[in-house]
Amino acid sequence: MAVITSNTFRDTPYWLNFLFEGQMFTWHNKFSIPATSTVFYEVKTDPLRLHHTFQRSLSVEGGGPITLQLIEAPTLVDGTPIVSNNLDRRSAKTADTLFFINPTGVSGGTVIEEMFIPTGGGPNTSAALNAGLTERVLKQGTTYAVSLTNDGAQASTVEVNIIYYESGN
Amino acid sequence: MAIGHPHHRNALPFYSEHVVGKPLVGTTEKEMAAGVTSLKNRKALVIVNDSSGLLYLSNQPTFNISEGAIIVFSGEAIQFDFDPEIETKIFGKTTELTLEIRCLEVK
């Protein structure tokens, strides 16, 4: 006969418990990308904590199309840090994942994902990408670079929003 | 009655009374009980986490969450069945929030 039993009485999605534990964060930045140019942002994961990318969305205004590449373990020089915000506003916990914009000297590494955001290419076009179908776990203690390339003849404004959570296991 | 069978039937567990409460649990260990202290001779303790936070439990009056504890997730209820003749305490706490937890003790 069991002496300890537990039951789930509410269909709480698994990720919501990470949010309730103050371990879910959001990061955003708006990039201006001239025609036929590339900008980068950098994600540096903690040596001990696991980073789970939960949802990504990009909104593009003008120019494009935009090609996004996720590069694992490139060589680079850190850019400007941009902090993440805790999705549980009661929590004082801060993210162990670090984000930087505009790193320099980005080279090498392995492209582990590429996405294409079609726009039409004019000055007033727009597009959006929401990639929230599957979760991605990044390697611990590893640097990632994300390149955003404006393949068009007009300048683009791109807003990147990321939702992620962290775990110890 | 077969050889070797006990002559006296063991008393079956049954419900006689219960108490309910909603203790507030924070980052300092708190005895999980409906009232200030555990119900004497209780047979079971049901802890319902209907809060927006995670509750950590141990049978130790002070414990380190990072070294191991029972996690009660949001939306989960856990029941401990006790020997009513042995006083057994359960302690709970959180990592940073104060949660309203529902407790039911059954005698």
Short mmCIF file of N, CA, C and O in Angstrom, two decimals, chain A residues 19-22 86-93, chain B residues 51-53 96-99:
data_model
loop_
_atom_site.label_atom_id
_atom_site.label_comp_id
_atom_site.label_asym_id
_atom_site.label_seq_id
_atom_site.Cartn_x
_atom_site.Cartn_y
_atom_site.Cartn_z
N LEU A 19 7.93 28.84 -15.04
CA LEU A 19 7.57 30.25 -14.90
C LEU A 19 7.26 30.55 -13.43
O LEU A 19 7.76 31.55 -12.88
N PHE A 20 6.48 29.68 -12.78
CA PHE A 20 6.13 29.91 -11.38
C PHE A 20 7.34 29.83 -10.46
O PHE A 20 7.30 30.34 -9.34
N GLU A 21 8.39 29.19 -10.91
CA GLU A 21 9.60 29.10 -10.10
C GLU A 21 10.56 30.24 -10.44
O GLU A 21 11.71 30.24 -9.99
N GLY A 22 10.09 31.19 -11.23
CA GLY A 22 10.92 32.34 -11.57
C GLY A 22 12.06 32.01 -12.50
O GLY A 22 13.11 32.66 -12.47
N ASN A 86 12.42 38.67 -16.25
CA ASN A 86 11.73 37.51 -15.68
C ASN A 86 10.24 37.60 -15.98
O ASN A 86 9.61 38.65 -15.79
N LEU A 87 9.67 36.51 -16.49
CA LEU A 87 8.24 36.52 -16.82
C LEU A 87 7.36 36.47 -15.58
O LEU A 87 6.19 36.83 -15.64
N ASP A 88 7.90 36.03 -14.46
CA ASP A 88 7.16 36.08 -13.20
C ASP A 88 7.61 37.34 -12.48
O ASP A 88 8.70 37.39 -11.90
N ARG A 89 6.79 38.35 -12.49
CA ARG A 89 7.18 39.65 -11.96
C ARG A 89 7.28 39.66 -10.44
O ARG A 89 7.73 40.64 -9.85
N ARG A 90 6.90 38.55 -9.80
CA ARG A 90 7.10 38.45 -8.35
C ARG A 90 8.53 38.04 -8.04
O ARG A 90 9.00 38.21 -6.91
N SER A 91 9.22 37.47 -9.02
CA SER A 91 10.51 36.85 -8.76
C SER A 91 11.64 37.85 -8.87
O SER A 91 11.62 38.75 -9.71
N ALA A 92 12.65 37.66 -8.03
CA ALA A 92 13.87 38.47 -8.09
C ALA A 92 14.99 37.73 -8.80
O ALA A 92 16.11 38.25 -8.90
N LYS A 93 14.70 36.54 -9.31
CA LYS A 93 15.75 35.75 -9.94
C LYS A 93 16.15 36.34 -11.28
O LYS A 93 15.31 36.86 -12.02
N SER B 51 -1.48 26.89 -5.75
CA SER B 51 -0.88 28.23 -5.87
C SER B 51 -0.12 28.36 -7.19
O SER B 51 0.00 27.42 -7.96
N SER B 52 0.43 29.53 -7.40
CA SER B 52 1.28 29.81 -8.57
C SER B 52 2.73 29.75 -8.12
O SER B 52 3.47 30.72 -8.24
N GLY B 53 3.12 28.61 -7.60
CA GLY B 53 4.49 28.44 -7.16
C GLY B 53 4.76 26.98 -6.86
O GLY B 53 3.85 26.16 -6.85
N GLU B 96 11.44 31.46 -2.97
CA GLU B 96 11.42 32.91 -2.80
C GLU B 96 10.02 33.49 -2.61
O GLU B 96 9.90 34.64 -2.25
N LEU B 97 8.98 32.75 -2.83
CA LEU B 97 7.63 33.29 -2.76
C LEU B 97 6.95 32.90 -1.45
O LEU B 97 7.46 32.08 -0.69
N THR B 98 5.82 33.52 -1.18
CA THR B 98 4.94 33.08 -0.10
C THR B 98 3.68 32.53 -0.75
O THR B 98 3.03 33.24 -1.51
N LEU B 99 3.39 31.28 -0.46
CA LEU B 99 2.28 30.59 -1.11
C LEU B 99 1.20 30.24 -0.09
O LEU B 99 1.51 29.90 1.06
#
